[in-house]
Amino acid sequence: MNNRVLGAVCLLGALVADQASKYWVLNIYDLPARESVPVLPGLNLTMVWNHAITFGMLGGAGAAGRIIFSVAALLIVAGLGVWMARTRRQWVAVALGMVMGGAIGNVIDRLRFGAVVDFIHAHAYGWSWPVFNIADALIDCGVAILIIDNLRDRDAN
């Protein structure tokens, strides 16, 4: 399969998984009314409207933040799209598709709701990870793949 097509399929898959999970959380499960629901020991579904960026950073940007963060994300997605179009490495195309799909999913939230829908809350033994969503997880996994790919010994191929 062509790497551009592979990356585009991963982008669409990431976007659909993200938006479907958020639709379910908001409209079917109605998590906003439930606030927080234990799923497993150490894992809750917890409703959070994230008006900032990763881990709540730059949360004081106010109403302009949703536009600033959305434009910045879309510019980054455009740059990653150029990278994806040029890569010859399948895993890089997959990773870039994951990152771009996740980023676009969060932009859709910002433009639609004014905030990103976060709902996955991992915690254990007094430790608590910031609440996140499927898009965030896909972005993190995509970045991890890019880092691992960059660290690999290219001469081993």
PDB file of C-alpha atoms in Angstrom:
ATOM      1  CA  MET A   1       0.000   0.000   0.000  1.00  0.00           C
ATOM      2  CA  ASN A   2       1.191   3.504  -0.817  1.00  0.00           C
ATOM      3  CA  ASN A   3       2.437   5.299   2.311  1.00  0.00           C
ATOM      4  CA  ARG A   4       0.227   8.317   1.619  1.00  0.00           C
ATOM      5  CA  VAL A   5      -2.827   6.082   1.459  1.00  0.00           C
ATOM      6  CA  LEU A   6      -1.718   4.194   4.577  1.00  0.00           C
ATOM      7  CA  GLY A   7      -1.222   7.472   6.456  1.00  0.00           C
ATOM      8  CA  ALA A   8      -4.583   8.795   5.265  1.00  0.00           C
ATOM      9  CA  VAL A   9      -6.325   5.589   6.384  1.00  0.00           C
ATOM     10  CA  CYS A  10      -4.701   5.926   9.819  1.00  0.00           C
ATOM     11  CA  LEU A  11      -5.703   9.593   9.979  1.00  0.00           C
ATOM     12  CA  LEU A  12      -9.330   8.747   9.168  1.00  0.00           C
ATOM     13  CA  GLY A  13      -9.334   5.789  11.559  1.00  0.00           C
ATOM     14  CA  ALA A  14      -7.966   7.945  14.365  1.00  0.00           C
ATOM     15  CA  LEU A  15     -10.473  10.704  13.656  1.00  0.00           C
ATOM     16  CA  VAL A  16     -13.433   8.308  13.551  1.00  0.00           C
ATOM     17  CA  ALA A  17     -12.342   6.501  16.744  1.00  0.00           C
ATOM     18  CA  ASP A  18     -11.909   9.816  18.545  1.00  0.00           C
ATOM     19  CA  GLN A  19     -15.151  11.423  17.423  1.00  0.00           C
ATOM     20  CA  ALA A  20     -17.192   8.218  17.909  1.00  0.00           C
ATOM     21  CA  SER A  21     -15.890   7.830  21.468  1.00  0.00           C
ATOM     22  CA  LYS A  22     -16.757  11.442  22.257  1.00  0.00           C
ATOM     23  CA  TYR A  23     -20.202  11.092  20.696  1.00  0.00           C
ATOM     24  CA  TRP A  24     -20.830   8.013  22.856  1.00  0.00           C
ATOM     25  CA  VAL A  25     -19.562   9.715  26.031  1.00  0.00           C
ATOM     26  CA  LEU A  26     -21.664  12.850  25.468  1.00  0.00           C
ATOM     27  CA  ASN A  27     -24.840  11.616  23.789  1.00  0.00           C
ATOM     28  CA  ILE A  28     -25.347   7.951  24.652  1.00  0.00           C
ATOM     29  CA  TYR A  29     -23.670   7.396  28.017  1.00  0.00           C
ATOM     30  CA  ASP A  30     -24.344  11.014  29.090  1.00  0.00           C
ATOM     31  CA  LEU A  31     -21.140  11.320  31.092  1.00  0.00           C
ATOM     32  CA  PRO A  32     -21.681  15.057  31.776  1.00  0.00           C
ATOM     33  CA  ALA A  33     -24.675  14.117  33.967  1.00  0.00           C
ATOM     34  CA  ARG A  34     -22.751  11.310  35.692  1.00  0.00           C
ATOM     35  CA  GLU A  35     -19.500  13.321  36.149  1.00  0.00           C
ATOM     36  CA  SER A  36     -17.244  10.377  37.104  1.00  0.00           C
ATOM     37  CA  VAL A  37     -17.865   6.642  36.882  1.00  0.00           C
ATOM     38  CA  PRO A  38     -15.428   3.917  38.015  1.00  0.00           C
ATOM     39  CA  VAL A  39     -14.764   1.399  35.230  1.00  0.00           C
ATOM     40  CA  LEU A  40     -11.868  -0.615  36.647  1.00  0.00           C
ATOM     41  CA  PRO A  41      -9.613  -0.172  39.655  1.00  0.00           C
ATOM     42  CA  GLY A  42      -7.479   2.750  38.612  1.00  0.00           C
ATOM     43  CA  LEU A  43      -9.651   3.786  35.668  1.00  0.00           C
ATOM     44  CA  ASN A  44     -12.649   6.097  35.643  1.00  0.00           C
ATOM     45  CA  LEU A  45     -14.680   7.822  32.994  1.00  0.00           C
ATOM     46  CA  THR A  46     -14.570  11.421  34.220  1.00  0.00           C
ATOM     47  CA  MET A  47     -16.059  14.339  32.295  1.00  0.00           C
ATOM     48  CA  VAL A  48     -13.672  17.253  31.766  1.00  0.00           C
ATOM     49  CA  TRP A  49     -14.009  20.162  29.349  1.00  0.00           C
ATOM     50  CA  ASN A  50     -10.416  21.116  28.556  1.00  0.00           C
ATOM     51  CA  HIS A  51     -10.203  24.776  27.533  1.00  0.00           C
ATOM     52  CA  ALA A  52      -6.408  24.692  27.471  1.00  0.00           C
ATOM     53  CA  ILE A  53      -3.836  22.529  25.724  1.00  0.00           C
ATOM     54  CA  THR A  54      -1.967  19.455  26.965  1.00  0.00           C
ATOM     55  CA  PHE A  55      -2.262  18.979  30.736  1.00  0.00           C
ATOM     56  CA  GLY A  56      -4.191  22.254  31.054  1.00  0.00           C
ATOM     57  CA  MET A  57      -1.292  24.454  29.977  1.00  0.00           C
ATOM     58  CA  LEU A  58      -2.128  27.943  28.697  1.00  0.00           C
ATOM     59  CA  GLY A  59      -5.613  27.736  30.164  1.00  0.00           C
ATOM     60  CA  GLY A  60      -5.746  31.490  30.706  1.00  0.00           C
ATOM     61  CA  ALA A  61      -6.013  32.282  26.986  1.00  0.00           C
ATOM     62  CA  GLY A  62      -9.773  32.775  27.263  1.00  0.00           C
ATOM     63  CA  ALA A  63     -12.125  32.698  24.283  1.00  0.00           C
ATOM     64  CA  ALA A  64      -9.293  33.537  21.874  1.00  0.00           C
ATOM     65  CA  GLY A  65      -7.549  30.349  22.975  1.00  0.00           C
ATOM     66  CA  ARG A  66      -9.910  28.100  21.039  1.00  0.00           C
ATOM     67  CA  ILE A  67      -9.085  29.911  17.793  1.00  0.00           C
ATOM     68  CA  ILE A  68      -5.364  30.258  18.522  1.00  0.00           C
ATOM     69  CA  PHE A  69      -5.010  26.593  19.543  1.00  0.00           C
ATOM     70  CA  SER A  70      -7.088  25.416  16.559  1.00  0.00           C
ATOM     71  CA  VAL A  71      -5.105  27.445  14.009  1.00  0.00           C
ATOM     72  CA  ALA A  72      -1.806  26.322  15.539  1.00  0.00           C
ATOM     73  CA  ALA A  73      -2.909  22.666  15.470  1.00  0.00           C
ATOM     74  CA  LEU A  74      -4.055  22.892  11.856  1.00  0.00           C
ATOM     75  CA  LEU A  75      -0.762  24.485  10.811  1.00  0.00           C
ATOM     76  CA  ILE A  76       1.097  21.645  12.507  1.00  0.00           C
ATOM     77  CA  VAL A  77      -1.201  19.113  10.797  1.00  0.00           C
ATOM     78  CA  ALA A  78      -0.402  20.728   7.437  1.00  0.00           C
ATOM     79  CA  GLY A  79       3.322  20.411   8.111  1.00  0.00           C
ATOM     80  CA  LEU A  80       2.920  16.796   9.186  1.00  0.00           C
ATOM     81  CA  GLY A  81       0.909  16.183   6.008  1.00  0.00           C
ATOM     82  CA  VAL A  82       3.870  17.345   3.915  1.00  0.00           C
ATOM     83  CA  TRP A  83       6.136  15.024   5.916  1.00  0.00           C
ATOM     84  CA  MET A  84       3.692  12.144   5.394  1.00  0.00           C
ATOM     85  CA  ALA A  85       3.543  12.793   1.638  1.00  0.00           C
ATOM     86  CA  ARG A  86       7.345  12.610   1.435  1.00  0.00           C
ATOM     87  CA  THR A  87       8.111   9.697   3.761  1.00  0.00           C
ATOM     88  CA  ARG A  88       9.179   6.330   2.430  1.00  0.00           C
ATOM     89  CA  ARG A  89       8.767   4.666   5.801  1.00  0.00           C
ATOM     90  CA  GLN A  90       5.476   2.913   6.511  1.00  0.00           C
ATOM     91  CA  TRP A  91       5.665   3.290  10.279  1.00  0.00           C
ATOM     92  CA  VAL A  92       6.292   7.004   9.912  1.00  0.00           C
ATOM     93  CA  ALA A  93       3.194   7.325   7.700  1.00  0.00           C
ATOM     94  CA  VAL A  94       1.151   5.374  10.279  1.00  0.00           C
ATOM     95  CA  ALA A  95       2.441   7.506  13.162  1.00  0.00           C
ATOM     96  CA  LEU A  96       1.842  10.768  11.315  1.00  0.00           C
ATOM     97  CA  GLY A  97      -1.686   9.667  10.435  1.00  0.00           C
ATOM     98  CA  MET A  98      -2.368   8.919  14.109  1.00  0.00           C
ATOM     99  CA  VAL A  99      -1.019  12.296  15.231  1.00  0.00           C
ATOM    100  CA  MET A 100      -2.885  14.228  12.530  1.00  0.00           C
ATOM    101  CA  GLY A 101      -6.170  12.393  13.124  1.00  0.00           C
ATOM    102  CA  GLY A 102      -5.955  13.004  16.863  1.00  0.00           C
ATOM    103  CA  ALA A 103      -5.092  16.661  16.400  1.00  0.00           C
ATOM    104  CA  ILE A 104      -7.969  17.204  13.978  1.00  0.00           C
ATOM    105  CA  GLY A 105     -10.344  15.462  16.407  1.00  0.00           C
ATOM    106  CA  ASN A 106      -9.381  17.880  19.163  1.00  0.00           C
ATOM    107  CA  VAL A 107      -9.711  20.850  16.782  1.00  0.00           C
ATOM    108  CA  ILE A 108     -13.252  19.711  15.926  1.00  0.00           C
ATOM    109  CA  ASP A 109     -14.063  19.746  19.653  1.00  0.00           C
ATOM    110  CA  ARG A 110     -12.622  23.225  20.137  1.00  0.00           C
ATOM    111  CA  LEU A 111     -14.583  24.659  17.240  1.00  0.00           C
ATOM    112  CA  ARG A 112     -17.778  22.786  18.096  1.00  0.00           C
ATOM    113  CA  PHE A 113     -17.830  23.042  21.897  1.00  0.00           C
ATOM    114  CA  GLY A 114     -15.204  25.678  22.721  1.00  0.00           C
ATOM    115  CA  ALA A 115     -13.227  23.019  24.609  1.00  0.00           C
ATOM    116  CA  VAL A 116     -11.843  19.525  24.135  1.00  0.00           C
ATOM    117  CA  VAL A 117     -13.879  16.605  25.471  1.00  0.00           C
ATOM    118  CA  ASP A 118     -11.668  14.625  27.878  1.00  0.00           C
ATOM    119  CA  PHE A 119     -12.971  11.589  29.745  1.00  0.00           C
ATOM    120  CA  ILE A 120     -10.330   8.910  30.462  1.00  0.00           C
ATOM    121  CA  HIS A 121      -8.965   9.177  33.993  1.00  0.00           C
ATOM    122  CA  ALA A 122      -6.194   6.817  35.099  1.00  0.00           C
ATOM    123  CA  HIS A 123      -5.213   6.805  38.773  1.00  0.00           C
ATOM    124  CA  ALA A 124      -3.633   4.558  41.391  1.00  0.00           C
ATOM    125  CA  TYR A 125      -2.207   4.754  44.920  1.00  0.00           C
ATOM    126  CA  GLY A 126      -2.773   8.488  45.236  1.00  0.00           C
ATOM    127  CA  TRP A 127      -1.322   9.170  41.795  1.00  0.00           C
ATOM    128  CA  SER A 128      -3.601  10.650  39.127  1.00  0.00           C
ATOM    129  CA  TRP A 129      -2.877  11.210  35.446  1.00  0.00           C
ATOM    130  CA  PRO A 130      -4.571  14.232  33.843  1.00  0.00           C
ATOM    131  CA  VAL A 131      -7.860  13.287  32.185  1.00  0.00           C
ATOM    132  CA  PHE A 132      -7.420  12.658  28.455  1.00  0.00           C
ATOM    133  CA  ASN A 133      -9.233  11.275  25.407  1.00  0.00           C
ATOM    134  CA  ILE A 134      -8.662   8.857  22.513  1.00  0.00           C
ATOM    135  CA  ALA A 135      -7.174  11.635  20.346  1.00  0.00           C
ATOM    136  CA  ASP A 136      -4.587  12.406  23.035  1.00  0.00           C
ATOM    137  CA  ALA A 137      -3.674   8.713  23.331  1.00  0.00           C
ATOM    138  CA  LEU A 138      -3.292   8.395  19.557  1.00  0.00           C
ATOM    139  CA  ILE A 139      -1.128  11.518  19.411  1.00  0.00           C
ATOM    140  CA  ASP A 140       1.100  10.165  22.196  1.00  0.00           C
ATOM    141  CA  CYS A 141       1.389   6.734  20.536  1.00  0.00           C
ATOM    142  CA  GLY A 142       2.162   8.337  17.175  1.00  0.00           C
ATOM    143  CA  VAL A 143       4.879  10.503  18.692  1.00  0.00           C
ATOM    144  CA  ALA A 144       6.323   7.451  20.485  1.00  0.00           C
ATOM    145  CA  ILE A 145       6.497   5.592  17.150  1.00  0.00           C
ATOM    146  CA  LEU A 146       8.260   8.572  15.562  1.00  0.00           C
ATOM    147  CA  ILE A 147      10.793   8.692  18.406  1.00  0.00           C
ATOM    148  CA  ILE A 148      11.447   4.948  18.237  1.00  0.00           C
ATOM    149  CA  ASP A 149      11.776   5.124  14.454  1.00  0.00           C
ATOM    150  CA  ASN A 150      14.255   7.961  14.793  1.00  0.00           C
ATOM    151  CA  LEU A 151      16.332   6.042  17.348  1.00  0.00           C
ATOM    152  CA  ARG A 152      16.444   2.832  15.316  1.00  0.00           C
ATOM    153  CA  ASP A 153      19.669   1.779  13.728  1.00  0.00           C
ATOM    154  CA  ARG A 154      19.031   2.430  10.027  1.00  0.00           C
ATOM    155  CA  ASP A 155      22.004   0.228   9.055  1.00  0.00           C
ATOM    156  CA  ALA A 156      20.176  -2.812  10.448  1.00  0.00           C
ATOM    157  CA  ASN A 157      17.718  -2.706   7.513  1.00  0.00           C
TER     158      ASN A 157
END
